[in-house]
Amino acid sequence: MQFSAEKAVISPLIQKKNPAKRRGLSIQTTNILLGLILPVAILLIWEIAGAMGKLNPILLPRPSEIWLELVSLTASGELARHLGISAWRALLGFLIGGGLGLAAGLWVGFSYKTERLLDPSLQMLRTLPHLAIAPLFILWFGFGETSKILLIAKGSFFPLYVNTFLGIRSVDDKLFDVGRVLQFSKWQMVSKLIIPASLPNIFLGIRLSVGIAWLGLVVAEMMGSSSGVGYLINDARSFSLTTVVFVGIIVFAVVGKLSDSLVKLLESRLLRWQDSYKGDKGS
């Protein structure tokens, strides 16, 4: 009798939770389907137009031909080899540039005098494009790995620097009043108030730095390299192998999206406390 009574109490609770889970799954499924509508429609139109002879197969091959090239490069192991080299370069460049950008952003953000000393020069360097810097890096460091990694690091530095600096400077001044009331030490003020409040900006900087790292990688590998996905694209362009060029572009897009999604997942885990507007789900 006691077991039956407990079951009678627990069963309605379980029944209440299941619809919520089903609604959550249906929303996720709907979001995925909505995101697939446009690319699938474009691929279908592209494939049909190519099959009807409306497109030049050299300039714009059909998606099915690009897929066959992707399968062939994957099966031969060539794509994995080039992607592994590119991923290592991008990761190392991001760690160096992003780490220095985070440190510089914290330093400048906490010190007004340092801001006056460093920020004008750093903002000037930030506007220099990759294509203008790449030949100089090659002259200084040669065609080896050093020039490529430093070029990627240069691009990764500034998004994290700017967003970390802005995150610290945009902390609500009322939080400092709260810290003084609670008699926080300077370290507690930094670790428990300033850094958590600036984390949204810092994560935005990380996402931008990861994206710039991949852009810098493309420039570095296409300027002078004998390996990597950028080299694969440049080599295929020389021989008018458009399908290989598209495969390289797709690889960069997919890997870039996966790395961005990884940062977003980490952000959502660490910023669960944040209560911000998520957009109107009904429109």
Short mmCIF file of N, CA and C in Angstrom, two decimals, residues 31 43 57 104 120-121 131 196 223-224 226 230 248 250 272:
data_model
loop_
_atom_site.label_atom_id
_atom_site.label_comp_id
_atom_site.label_asym_id
_atom_site.label_seq_id
_atom_site.Cartn_x
_atom_site.Cartn_y
_atom_site.Cartn_z
N ASN A 31 14.54 24.03 -34.82
CA ASN A 31 15.64 24.95 -35.08
C ASN A 31 16.63 24.36 -36.09
N LEU A 43 21.40 24.03 -52.63
CA LEU A 43 22.08 22.87 -53.23
C LEU A 43 21.21 22.20 -54.28
N PRO A 57 30.73 23.75 -65.99
CA PRO A 57 31.23 22.77 -65.03
C PRO A 57 32.64 23.07 -64.52
N ALA A 104 47.03 41.39 -22.51
CA ALA A 104 47.12 42.83 -22.78
C ALA A 104 45.80 43.53 -22.47
N PRO A 120 46.81 53.49 -28.09
CA PRO A 120 46.89 54.14 -29.40
C PRO A 120 47.73 53.37 -30.41
N SER A 121 48.88 52.86 -29.97
CA SER A 121 49.75 52.10 -30.88
C SER A 121 49.10 50.78 -31.30
N LEU A 131 47.04 40.83 -45.70
CA LEU A 131 47.72 40.76 -46.99
C LEU A 131 48.88 41.75 -47.08
N PRO A 196 34.03 38.01 -13.77
CA PRO A 196 32.74 37.41 -14.16
C PRO A 196 31.86 38.35 -14.97
N MET A 223 50.01 32.26 -49.33
CA MET A 223 51.14 33.12 -49.68
C MET A 223 52.41 32.31 -49.92
N GLY A 224 52.59 31.25 -49.20
CA GLY A 224 53.78 30.43 -49.39
C GLY A 224 53.77 29.23 -48.48
N SER A 226 53.78 24.52 -48.59
CA SER A 226 53.76 23.27 -49.35
C SER A 226 52.85 22.24 -48.69
N GLY A 230 44.96 25.50 -47.20
CA GLY A 230 45.16 26.68 -48.04
C GLY A 230 46.06 26.37 -49.23
N GLY A 248 38.13 22.44 -50.34
CA GLY A 248 38.90 23.19 -49.35
C GLY A 248 38.07 24.27 -48.68
N ILE A 250 34.80 24.26 -48.29
CA ILE A 250 33.83 23.58 -47.42
C ILE A 250 34.49 23.13 -46.13
N ARG A 272 25.86 30.37 -17.31
CA ARG A 272 24.48 29.96 -17.02
C ARG A 272 23.76 30.99 -16.17
#
